[in-house]
Amino acid sequence: MNDISAVHKRWWDTGEEAAAGTLYMVAVPIGNLGDFSARALTILSKVDLVACEEVQAAKRLFNSQNITSHFVSYRESGRDSAGERIVQELLNGKSAAYISGAGTPAVSDPGRDLAARCHQNGVRVVPVPGPSALAAALSCAGLPCRRFAFEGFLPRQSGERRRYLEQLAREERTMVFYEAPHRLLETVTEMLAVWGDRQVFLGRELTKKFEQCWLTDLQALTAHVQRTEVRGECVLIVTGAEQKEAEEESAVERYKADLEFLEGLGLGAKASAEILSRFRNLPRNSAKRLALSFFQ
């Protein structure tokens, strides 16, 4: 005789149970719902509670998969009190999942703090891997990714953002950024101004209907964004500084005090280069490049 429960078993039920006293960090689709893993759906349907930043958005996502759950708001503000309540539930034998708004949790969202709090209290934390905008963009960018630096969202204020980009000017690894569409023009314009032209990949609306994957350079991307309204969340991947460029930037830092002193005397780039070359025993061309970089 057929087991009726097996006949009506949901297609995605892997048979895995949600363990008591365990926090599951569950990846959810970044757009295409077909990217939901069977394991993620099973765990989300079986945990006692689900923590998330946006409860209403999470409810819509769960409704699309015919899953019901008890949701707990876990936002950047108020995460300490919410985190304490969630950990206490876990210590009392409940099971819980944390989901990001999209993709893999704890990457540019407060889930990291919840995971850390669980570790500190001896609560088991289990990953349920799946979709990730970071990994998806890197996989199709065609840029060097053996070594890369994930920088997440840049500061929103222009001055702070520019200083942050200046600090990254000598970074030789490929860099990955998340950006909102209404800030994209400001970001790529400042990247071009601070770093000069570099290869850049734009991943927009990844896995969604109007997905765009474009490998170009910062100059072309800036011009495109100036004349085109960009919609949807964006991932930017930019090549790092070439080794020679990084070395020159490092040299500017080494001789910065000298150049600041010469600038204080009212000297310009040409005169400062002559003095730097003579007293620091530098080739004239090198001293000239250093002075021009400092006085630009």
PDB file of C-alpha atoms in Angstrom:
ATOM      1  CA  MET A   1       0.000   0.000   0.000  1.00  0.00           C
ATOM      2  CA  ASN A   2       1.275   3.444  -0.902  1.00  0.00           C
ATOM      3  CA  ASP A   3       2.170   5.763   1.956  1.00  0.00           C
ATOM      4  CA  ILE A   4      -0.349   8.619   1.609  1.00  0.00           C
ATOM      5  CA  SER A   5       2.007  11.058   3.338  1.00  0.00           C
ATOM      6  CA  ALA A   6       4.683  10.215   0.787  1.00  0.00           C
ATOM      7  CA  VAL A   7       2.275  10.758  -2.095  1.00  0.00           C
ATOM      8  CA  HIS A   8       1.403  14.223  -0.853  1.00  0.00           C
ATOM      9  CA  LYS A   9       4.941  15.074   0.184  1.00  0.00           C
ATOM     10  CA  ARG A  10       5.986  18.458  -1.185  1.00  0.00           C
ATOM     11  CA  TRP A  11       8.366  18.172  -4.115  1.00  0.00           C
ATOM     12  CA  TRP A  12      11.025  20.170  -2.299  1.00  0.00           C
ATOM     13  CA  ASP A  13      10.922  18.364   1.049  1.00  0.00           C
ATOM     14  CA  THR A  14      14.344  16.750   1.502  1.00  0.00           C
ATOM     15  CA  GLY A  15      13.316  15.003   4.699  1.00  0.00           C
ATOM     16  CA  GLU A  16      15.729  17.106   6.747  1.00  0.00           C
ATOM     17  CA  GLU A  17      14.391  18.242  10.092  1.00  0.00           C
ATOM     18  CA  ALA A  18      15.073  21.628  11.666  1.00  0.00           C
ATOM     19  CA  ALA A  19      17.240  20.830  14.673  1.00  0.00           C
ATOM     20  CA  ALA A  20      16.321  22.296  18.054  1.00  0.00           C
ATOM     21  CA  GLY A  21      18.529  25.109  19.324  1.00  0.00           C
ATOM     22  CA  THR A  22      19.918  25.804  15.857  1.00  0.00           C
ATOM     23  CA  LEU A  23      20.070  28.984  13.770  1.00  0.00           C
ATOM     24  CA  TYR A  24      20.021  28.361  10.017  1.00  0.00           C
ATOM     25  CA  MET A  25      21.495  31.073   7.766  1.00  0.00           C
ATOM     26  CA  VAL A  26      19.388  30.491   4.661  1.00  0.00           C
ATOM     27  CA  ALA A  27      20.102  31.888   1.200  1.00  0.00           C
ATOM     28  CA  VAL A  28      17.024  32.933  -0.800  1.00  0.00           C
ATOM     29  CA  PRO A  29      16.696  33.917  -4.488  1.00  0.00           C
ATOM     30  CA  ILE A  30      17.984  37.295  -5.655  1.00  0.00           C
ATOM     31  CA  GLY A  31      15.289  37.388  -8.316  1.00  0.00           C
ATOM     32  CA  ASN A  32      14.387  34.171 -10.094  1.00  0.00           C
ATOM     33  CA  LEU A  33      12.357  31.979  -7.704  1.00  0.00           C
ATOM     34  CA  GLY A  34      13.603  28.914  -9.558  1.00  0.00           C
ATOM     35  CA  ASP A  35      16.888  29.399  -7.715  1.00  0.00           C
ATOM     36  CA  PHE A  36      15.295  28.389  -4.403  1.00  0.00           C
ATOM     37  CA  SER A  37      17.049  25.200  -3.250  1.00  0.00           C
ATOM     38  CA  ALA A  38      15.038  22.210  -2.036  1.00  0.00           C
ATOM     39  CA  ARG A  39      16.940  22.270   1.240  1.00  0.00           C
ATOM     40  CA  ALA A  40      16.248  25.972   1.822  1.00  0.00           C
ATOM     41  CA  LEU A  41      12.516  25.448   1.275  1.00  0.00           C
ATOM     42  CA  THR A  42      12.477  22.469   3.612  1.00  0.00           C
ATOM     43  CA  ILE A  43      14.279  24.267   6.436  1.00  0.00           C
ATOM     44  CA  LEU A  44      12.161  27.408   6.088  1.00  0.00           C
ATOM     45  CA  SER A  45       8.986  25.343   6.303  1.00  0.00           C
ATOM     46  CA  LYS A  46      10.108  23.518   9.444  1.00  0.00           C
ATOM     47  CA  VAL A  47      11.825  26.065  11.712  1.00  0.00           C
ATOM     48  CA  ASP A  48       9.882  27.567  14.595  1.00  0.00           C
ATOM     49  CA  LEU A  49      10.634  31.151  13.605  1.00  0.00           C
ATOM     50  CA  VAL A  50      12.211  33.153  10.787  1.00  0.00           C
ATOM     51  CA  ALA A  51      14.176  36.347  11.471  1.00  0.00           C
ATOM     52  CA  CYS A  52      14.409  38.931   8.692  1.00  0.00           C
ATOM     53  CA  GLU A  53      14.805  42.652   8.028  1.00  0.00           C
ATOM     54  CA  GLU A  54      11.576  43.167   6.063  1.00  0.00           C
ATOM     55  CA  VAL A  55       8.715  41.052   7.426  1.00  0.00           C
ATOM     56  CA  GLN A  56       6.169  41.987   4.730  1.00  0.00           C
ATOM     57  CA  ALA A  57       8.593  41.189   1.912  1.00  0.00           C
ATOM     58  CA  ALA A  58       9.420  37.868   3.584  1.00  0.00           C
ATOM     59  CA  LYS A  59       5.726  37.023   3.857  1.00  0.00           C
ATOM     60  CA  ARG A  60       5.236  37.633   0.126  1.00  0.00           C
ATOM     61  CA  LEU A  61       8.220  35.403  -0.647  1.00  0.00           C
ATOM     62  CA  PHE A  62       6.912  32.613   1.582  1.00  0.00           C
ATOM     63  CA  ASN A  63       3.367  32.923   0.179  1.00  0.00           C
ATOM     64  CA  SER A  64       4.771  32.342  -3.319  1.00  0.00           C
ATOM     65  CA  GLN A  65       6.076  28.970  -2.087  1.00  0.00           C
ATOM     66  CA  ASN A  66       3.017  28.093   0.032  1.00  0.00           C
ATOM     67  CA  ILE A  67       5.016  28.261   3.258  1.00  0.00           C
ATOM     68  CA  THR A  68       3.730  29.708   6.502  1.00  0.00           C
ATOM     69  CA  SER A  69       5.969  30.732   9.376  1.00  0.00           C
ATOM     70  CA  HIS A  70       6.291  32.902  12.476  1.00  0.00           C
ATOM     71  CA  PHE A  71       8.352  35.970  11.528  1.00  0.00           C
ATOM     72  CA  VAL A  72      10.529  38.055  13.821  1.00  0.00           C
ATOM     73  CA  SER A  73      11.813  41.469  12.734  1.00  0.00           C
ATOM     74  CA  TYR A  74      15.602  41.743  12.942  1.00  0.00           C
ATOM     75  CA  ARG A  75      16.764  45.135  11.680  1.00  0.00           C
ATOM     76  CA  GLU A  76      19.934  47.209  11.998  1.00  0.00           C
ATOM     77  CA  SER A  77      18.193  49.429  14.542  1.00  0.00           C
ATOM     78  CA  GLY A  78      16.995  47.464  17.536  1.00  0.00           C
ATOM     79  CA  ARG A  79      19.019  44.379  16.655  1.00  0.00           C
ATOM     80  CA  ASP A  80      20.409  44.067  20.202  1.00  0.00           C
ATOM     81  CA  SER A  81      17.028  43.542  21.878  1.00  0.00           C
ATOM     82  CA  ALA A  82      15.721  41.416  18.973  1.00  0.00           C
ATOM     83  CA  GLY A  83      18.912  39.360  19.001  1.00  0.00           C
ATOM     84  CA  GLU A  84      18.588  38.672  22.714  1.00  0.00           C
ATOM     85  CA  ARG A  85      15.014  37.426  22.260  1.00  0.00           C
ATOM     86  CA  ILE A  86      15.967  35.173  19.343  1.00  0.00           C
ATOM     87  CA  VAL A  87      18.949  33.669  21.166  1.00  0.00           C
ATOM     88  CA  GLN A  88      16.790  33.014  24.216  1.00  0.00           C
ATOM     89  CA  GLU A  89      14.264  31.169  22.063  1.00  0.00           C
ATOM     90  CA  LEU A  90      17.093  29.076  20.624  1.00  0.00           C
ATOM     91  CA  LEU A  91      18.502  28.331  24.086  1.00  0.00           C
ATOM     92  CA  ASN A  92      15.003  27.199  25.072  1.00  0.00           C
ATOM     93  CA  GLY A  93      15.059  24.579  22.307  1.00  0.00           C
ATOM     94  CA  LYS A  94      13.403  26.387  19.402  1.00  0.00           C
ATOM     95  CA  SER A  95      14.817  26.342  15.863  1.00  0.00           C
ATOM     96  CA  ALA A  96      15.204  29.491  13.754  1.00  0.00           C
ATOM     97  CA  ALA A  97      16.269  30.707  10.340  1.00  0.00           C
ATOM     98  CA  TYR A  98      17.645  34.056   9.289  1.00  0.00           C
ATOM     99  CA  ILE A  99      17.098  35.307   5.732  1.00  0.00           C
ATOM    100  CA  SER A 100      18.334  38.406   3.968  1.00  0.00           C
ATOM    101  CA  GLY A 101      16.105  40.475   1.709  1.00  0.00           C
ATOM    102  CA  ALA A 102      17.711  38.594  -1.184  1.00  0.00           C
ATOM    103  CA  GLY A 103      20.650  36.260  -1.624  1.00  0.00           C
ATOM    104  CA  THR A 104      23.043  34.955   0.994  1.00  0.00           C
ATOM    105  CA  PRO A 105      22.546  36.357   4.511  1.00  0.00           C
ATOM    106  CA  ALA A 106      25.118  38.261   6.590  1.00  0.00           C
ATOM    107  CA  VAL A 107      26.637  39.873   3.456  1.00  0.00           C
ATOM    108  CA  SER A 108      25.939  43.608   3.796  1.00  0.00           C
ATOM    109  CA  ASP A 109      23.081  43.013   6.240  1.00  0.00           C
ATOM    110  CA  PRO A 110      22.751  42.671  10.050  1.00  0.00           C
ATOM    111  CA  GLY A 111      22.652  38.867   9.954  1.00  0.00           C
ATOM    112  CA  ARG A 112      26.357  38.803  10.799  1.00  0.00           C
ATOM    113  CA  ASP A 113      25.601  40.216  14.251  1.00  0.00           C
ATOM    114  CA  LEU A 114      22.962  37.569  14.924  1.00  0.00           C
ATOM    115  CA  ALA A 115      25.332  34.768  13.903  1.00  0.00           C
ATOM    116  CA  ALA A 116      28.067  36.215  16.126  1.00  0.00           C
ATOM    117  CA  ARG A 117      25.657  36.503  19.072  1.00  0.00           C
ATOM    118  CA  CYS A 118      24.672  32.852  18.649  1.00  0.00           C
ATOM    119  CA  HIS A 119      28.296  31.715  18.616  1.00  0.00           C
ATOM    120  CA  GLN A 120      28.976  33.722  21.768  1.00  0.00           C
ATOM    121  CA  ASN A 121      26.086  31.956  23.522  1.00  0.00           C
ATOM    122  CA  GLY A 122      26.976  28.454  22.380  1.00  0.00           C
ATOM    123  CA  VAL A 123      24.136  28.234  19.858  1.00  0.00           C
ATOM    124  CA  ARG A 124      24.774  26.139  16.745  1.00  0.00           C
ATOM    125  CA  VAL A 125      24.824  28.103  13.473  1.00  0.00           C
ATOM    126  CA  VAL A 126      24.314  26.191  10.209  1.00  0.00           C
ATOM    127  CA  PRO A 127      24.660  27.559   6.644  1.00  0.00           C
ATOM    128  CA  VAL A 128      22.083  26.694   3.997  1.00  0.00           C
ATOM    129  CA  PRO A 129      23.916  28.024   0.914  1.00  0.00           C
ATOM    130  CA  GLY A 130      22.416  29.199  -2.327  1.00  0.00           C
ATOM    131  CA  PRO A 131      21.991  32.353  -4.437  1.00  0.00           C
ATOM    132  CA  SER A 132      24.442  35.226  -4.016  1.00  0.00           C
ATOM    133  CA  ALA A 133      24.659  38.434  -6.057  1.00  0.00           C
ATOM    134  CA  LEU A 134      28.382  38.574  -5.299  1.00  0.00           C
ATOM    135  CA  ALA A 135      29.128  35.079  -6.619  1.00  0.00           C
ATOM    136  CA  ALA A 136      26.714  35.431  -9.547  1.00  0.00           C
ATOM    137  CA  ALA A 137      28.354  38.642 -10.754  1.00  0.00           C
ATOM    138  CA  LEU A 138      31.903  37.313 -10.368  1.00  0.00           C
ATOM    139  CA  SER A 139      31.018  34.162 -12.295  1.00  0.00           C
ATOM    140  CA  CYS A 140      30.061  36.043 -15.451  1.00  0.00           C
ATOM    141  CA  ALA A 141      32.206  39.206 -15.222  1.00  0.00           C
ATOM    142  CA  GLY A 142      35.202  37.823 -17.073  1.00  0.00           C
ATOM    143  CA  LEU A 143      37.554  39.759 -14.777  1.00  0.00           C
ATOM    144  CA  PRO A 144      40.395  38.377 -12.615  1.00  0.00           C
ATOM    145  CA  CYS A 145      38.830  36.853  -9.494  1.00  0.00           C
ATOM    146  CA  ARG A 146      41.467  34.530  -8.054  1.00  0.00           C
ATOM    147  CA  ARG A 147      41.886  37.300  -5.484  1.00  0.00           C
ATOM    148  CA  PHE A 148      39.166  39.883  -4.953  1.00  0.00           C
ATOM    149  CA  ALA A 149      38.012  42.344  -2.290  1.00  0.00           C
ATOM    150  CA  PHE A 150      34.333  42.669  -1.460  1.00  0.00           C
ATOM    151  CA  GLU A 151      33.624  46.277  -0.435  1.00  0.00           C
ATOM    152  CA  GLY A 152      29.823  46.173  -0.256  1.00  0.00           C
ATOM    153  CA  PHE A 153      28.026  49.526  -0.276  1.00  0.00           C
ATOM    154  CA  LEU A 154      30.129  52.685  -0.441  1.00  0.00           C
ATOM    155  CA  PRO A 155      29.472  55.622   1.930  1.00  0.00           C
ATOM    156  CA  ARG A 156      26.503  57.723   0.815  1.00  0.00           C
ATOM    157  CA  GLN A 157      28.052  61.157   1.456  1.00  0.00           C
ATOM    158  CA  SER A 158      30.145  62.380  -1.472  1.00  0.00           C
ATOM    159  CA  GLY A 159      33.149  63.533   0.562  1.00  0.00           C
ATOM    160  CA  GLU A 160      33.294  60.365   2.617  1.00  0.00           C
ATOM    161  CA  ARG A 161      32.817  58.224  -0.499  1.00  0.00           C
ATOM    162  CA  ARG A 162      35.653  59.991  -2.303  1.00  0.00           C
ATOM    163  CA  ARG A 163      38.027  59.509   0.638  1.00  0.00           C
ATOM    164  CA  TYR A 164      37.077  55.826   0.730  1.00  0.00           C
ATOM    165  CA  LEU A 165      37.847  55.458  -2.984  1.00  0.00           C
ATOM    166  CA  GLU A 166      41.173  57.238  -2.520  1.00  0.00           C
ATOM    167  CA  GLN A 167      42.096  54.681   0.130  1.00  0.00           C
ATOM    168  CA  LEU A 168      41.397  51.926  -2.409  1.00  0.00           C
ATOM    169  CA  ALA A 169      43.465  53.542  -5.175  1.00  0.00           C
ATOM    170  CA  ARG A 170      46.423  51.181  -4.600  1.00  0.00           C
ATOM    171  CA  GLU A 171      44.307  48.041  -4.145  1.00  0.00           C
ATOM    172  CA  GLU A 172      45.581  45.504  -6.698  1.00  0.00           C
ATOM    173  CA  ARG A 173      42.792  42.957  -6.225  1.00  0.00           C
ATOM    174  CA  THR A 174      39.580  43.073  -8.233  1.00  0.00           C
ATOM    175  CA  MET A 175      36.988  44.998  -6.187  1.00  0.00           C
ATOM    176  CA  VAL A 176      33.268  44.218  -5.850  1.00  0.00           C
ATOM    177  CA  PHE A 177      30.672  46.811  -4.830  1.00  0.00           C
ATOM    178  CA  TYR A 178      26.908  46.837  -4.323  1.00  0.00           C
ATOM    179  CA  GLU A 179      25.115  50.017  -5.381  1.00  0.00           C
ATOM    180  CA  ALA A 180      21.602  51.411  -5.565  1.00  0.00           C
ATOM    181  CA  PRO A 181      20.507  52.676  -9.008  1.00  0.00           C
ATOM    182  CA  HIS A 182      19.958  56.289  -7.883  1.00  0.00           C
ATOM    183  CA  ARG A 183      23.573  56.516  -6.648  1.00  0.00           C
ATOM    184  CA  LEU A 184      25.211  54.710  -9.560  1.00  0.00           C
ATOM    185  CA  LEU A 185      26.092  57.835 -11.562  1.00  0.00           C
ATOM    186  CA  GLU A 186      27.774  59.548  -8.600  1.00  0.00           C
ATOM    187  CA  THR A 187      29.710  56.392  -7.796  1.00  0.00           C
ATOM    188  CA  VAL A 188      31.090  55.633 -11.262  1.00  0.00           C
ATOM    189  CA  THR A 189      31.849  59.336 -11.859  1.00  0.00           C
ATOM    190  CA  GLU A 190      33.970  59.477  -8.703  1.00  0.00           C
ATOM    191  CA  MET A 191      35.622  56.141  -9.460  1.00  0.00           C
ATOM    192  CA  LEU A 192      36.685  57.508 -12.837  1.00  0.00           C
ATOM    193  CA  ALA A 193      37.936  60.764 -11.298  1.00  0.00           C
ATOM    194  CA  VAL A 194      39.913  59.059  -8.517  1.00  0.00           C
ATOM    195  CA  TRP A 195      41.207  55.920 -10.258  1.00  0.00           C
ATOM    196  CA  GLY A 196      41.235  56.871 -13.919  1.00  0.00           C
ATOM    197  CA  ASP A 197      39.800  54.565 -16.561  1.00  0.00           C
ATOM    198  CA  ARG A 198      39.621  50.882 -15.624  1.00  0.00           C
ATOM    199  CA  GLN A 199      37.700  47.832 -16.726  1.00  0.00           C
ATOM    200  CA  VAL A 200      34.368  47.498 -14.969  1.00  0.00           C
ATOM    201  CA  PHE A 201      31.533  44.978 -15.004  1.00  0.00           C
ATOM    202  CA  LEU A 202      27.952  46.039 -14.309  1.00  0.00           C
ATOM    203  CA  GLY A 203      25.541  43.351 -13.156  1.00  0.00           C
ATOM    204  CA  ARG A 204      22.032  44.812 -12.922  1.00  0.00           C
ATOM    205  CA  GLU A 205      18.799  43.045 -11.943  1.00  0.00           C
ATOM    206  CA  LEU A 206      20.682  39.729 -11.838  1.00  0.00           C
ATOM    207  CA  THR A 207      18.475  36.649 -12.519  1.00  0.00           C
ATOM    208  CA  LYS A 208      15.460  38.902 -13.174  1.00  0.00           C
ATOM    209  CA  LYS A 209      13.551  39.677 -16.382  1.00  0.00           C
ATOM    210  CA  PHE A 210      15.570  42.770 -17.334  1.00  0.00           C
ATOM    211  CA  GLU A 211      18.951  41.400 -16.279  1.00  0.00           C
ATOM    212  CA  GLN A 212      21.983  43.213 -17.668  1.00  0.00           C
ATOM    213  CA  CYS A 213      25.566  41.910 -17.632  1.00  0.00           C
ATOM    214  CA  TRP A 214      27.976  44.359 -19.249  1.00  0.00           C
ATOM    215  CA  LEU A 215      31.788  44.353 -19.302  1.00  0.00           C
ATOM    216  CA  THR A 216      33.106  47.772 -20.308  1.00  0.00           C
ATOM    217  CA  ASP A 217      35.298  50.550 -18.869  1.00  0.00           C
ATOM    218  CA  LEU A 218      34.529  53.283 -16.360  1.00  0.00           C
ATOM    219  CA  GLN A 219      34.524  56.032 -18.983  1.00  0.00           C
ATOM    220  CA  ALA A 220      31.982  54.264 -21.188  1.00  0.00           C
ATOM    221  CA  LEU A 221      29.846  53.235 -18.213  1.00  0.00           C
ATOM    222  CA  THR A 222      29.792  56.788 -16.859  1.00  0.00           C
ATOM    223  CA  ALA A 223      28.703  58.148 -20.240  1.00  0.00           C
ATOM    224  CA  HIS A 224      25.991  55.470 -20.490  1.00  0.00           C
ATOM    225  CA  VAL A 225      24.590  56.164 -17.015  1.00  0.00           C
ATOM    226  CA  GLN A 226      24.566  59.922 -17.720  1.00  0.00           C
ATOM    227  CA  ARG A 227      22.134  59.459 -20.605  1.00  0.00           C
ATOM    228  CA  THR A 228      20.200  56.395 -19.408  1.00  0.00           C
ATOM    229  CA  GLU A 229      17.942  55.915 -16.413  1.00  0.00           C
ATOM    230  CA  VAL A 230      19.249  52.876 -14.579  1.00  0.00           C
ATOM    231  CA  ARG A 231      16.834  50.763 -12.549  1.00  0.00           C
ATOM    232  CA  GLY A 232      17.351  47.803 -10.269  1.00  0.00           C
ATOM    233  CA  GLU A 233      20.032  46.851  -7.768  1.00  0.00           C
ATOM    234  CA  CYS A 234      23.552  46.846  -9.172  1.00  0.00           C
ATOM    235  CA  VAL A 235      26.789  44.960  -8.653  1.00  0.00           C
ATOM    236  CA  LEU A 236      29.954  46.720  -9.824  1.00  0.00           C
ATOM    237  CA  ILE A 237      33.203  44.813 -10.304  1.00  0.00           C
ATOM    238  CA  VAL A 238      36.280  46.960 -11.007  1.00  0.00           C
ATOM    239  CA  THR A 239      39.823  45.841 -11.785  1.00  0.00           C
ATOM    240  CA  GLY A 240      42.459  46.748  -9.226  1.00  0.00           C
ATOM    241  CA  ALA A 241      45.461  49.010  -9.685  1.00  0.00           C
ATOM    242  CA  GLU A 242      48.291  47.762 -11.853  1.00  0.00           C
ATOM    243  CA  GLN A 243      51.425  46.965  -9.884  1.00  0.00           C
ATOM    244  CA  LYS A 244      53.360  49.928 -11.311  1.00  0.00           C
ATOM    245  CA  GLU A 245      50.493  52.280 -10.451  1.00  0.00           C
ATOM    246  CA  ALA A 246      50.323  50.881  -6.932  1.00  0.00           C
ATOM    247  CA  GLU A 247      54.076  51.320  -6.467  1.00  0.00           C
ATOM    248  CA  GLU A 248      53.901  54.955  -7.569  1.00  0.00           C
ATOM    249  CA  GLU A 249      51.049  55.642  -5.174  1.00  0.00           C
ATOM    250  CA  SER A 250      53.118  54.081  -2.396  1.00  0.00           C
ATOM    251  CA  ALA A 251      56.065  56.309  -3.307  1.00  0.00           C
ATOM    252  CA  VAL A 252      53.867  59.404  -3.022  1.00  0.00           C
ATOM    253  CA  GLU A 253      53.037  58.356   0.545  1.00  0.00           C
ATOM    254  CA  ARG A 254      56.726  57.860   1.384  1.00  0.00           C
ATOM    255  CA  TYR A 255      57.653  61.351   0.229  1.00  0.00           C
ATOM    256  CA  LYS A 256      54.411  63.055   1.249  1.00  0.00           C
ATOM    257  CA  ALA A 257      55.987  64.902   4.190  1.00  0.00           C
ATOM    258  CA  ASP A 258      58.684  66.333   1.913  1.00  0.00           C
ATOM    259  CA  LEU A 259      56.145  67.458  -0.664  1.00  0.00           C
ATOM    260  CA  GLU A 260      53.897  69.000   1.997  1.00  0.00           C
ATOM    261  CA  PHE A 261      56.892  70.965   3.331  1.00  0.00           C
ATOM    262  CA  LEU A 262      57.798  72.207  -0.152  1.00  0.00           C
ATOM    263  CA  GLU A 263      54.186  73.144  -0.833  1.00  0.00           C
ATOM    264  CA  GLY A 264      54.190  75.127   2.414  1.00  0.00           C
ATOM    265  CA  LEU A 265      57.140  77.114   1.080  1.00  0.00           C
ATOM    266  CA  GLY A 266      55.001  78.118  -1.872  1.00  0.00           C
ATOM    267  CA  LEU A 267      56.810  75.943  -4.402  1.00  0.00           C
ATOM    268  CA  GLY A 268      55.024  74.317  -7.305  1.00  0.00           C
ATOM    269  CA  ALA A 269      55.341  70.851  -8.813  1.00  0.00           C
ATOM    270  CA  LYS A 270      58.329  71.642 -11.050  1.00  0.00           C
ATOM    271  CA  ALA A 271      60.507  73.214  -8.356  1.00  0.00           C
ATOM    272  CA  SER A 272      59.514  70.551  -5.816  1.00  0.00           C
ATOM    273  CA  ALA A 273      60.474  67.797  -8.255  1.00  0.00           C
ATOM    274  CA  GLU A 274      63.927  69.341  -8.727  1.00  0.00           C
ATOM    275  CA  ILE A 275      64.531  69.535  -4.984  1.00  0.00           C
ATOM    276  CA  LEU A 276      63.150  66.037  -4.366  1.00  0.00           C
ATOM    277  CA  SER A 277      65.369  64.603  -7.071  1.00  0.00           C
ATOM    278  CA  ARG A 278      68.489  66.293  -5.702  1.00  0.00           C
ATOM    279  CA  PHE A 279      68.082  65.694  -1.973  1.00  0.00           C
ATOM    280  CA  ARG A 280      66.418  62.263  -2.087  1.00  0.00           C
ATOM    281  CA  ASN A 281      68.629  60.970  -4.889  1.00  0.00           C
ATOM    282  CA  LEU A 282      65.659  60.157  -7.147  1.00  0.00           C
ATOM    283  CA  PRO A 283      65.715  60.035 -10.956  1.00  0.00           C
ATOM    284  CA  ARG A 284      64.291  63.285 -12.328  1.00  0.00           C
ATOM    285  CA  ASN A 285      61.444  61.576 -14.176  1.00  0.00           C
ATOM    286  CA  SER A 286      60.400  59.698 -11.023  1.00  0.00           C
ATOM    287  CA  ALA A 287      60.545  62.862  -8.915  1.00  0.00           C
ATOM    288  CA  LYS A 288      58.502  64.716 -11.531  1.00  0.00           C
ATOM    289  CA  ARG A 289      55.782  62.034 -11.552  1.00  0.00           C
ATOM    290  CA  LEU A 290      55.642  62.062  -7.761  1.00  0.00           C
ATOM    291  CA  ALA A 291      55.349  65.848  -7.601  1.00  0.00           C
ATOM    292  CA  LEU A 292      52.679  65.934 -10.316  1.00  0.00           C
ATOM    293  CA  SER A 293      50.682  63.243  -8.509  1.00  0.00           C
ATOM    294  CA  PHE A 294      50.856  65.219  -5.275  1.00  0.00           C
ATOM    295  CA  PHE A 295      50.048  68.662  -6.720  1.00  0.00           C
ATOM    296  CA  GLN A 296      47.283  67.591  -9.108  1.00  0.00           C
TER     297      GLN A 296
END
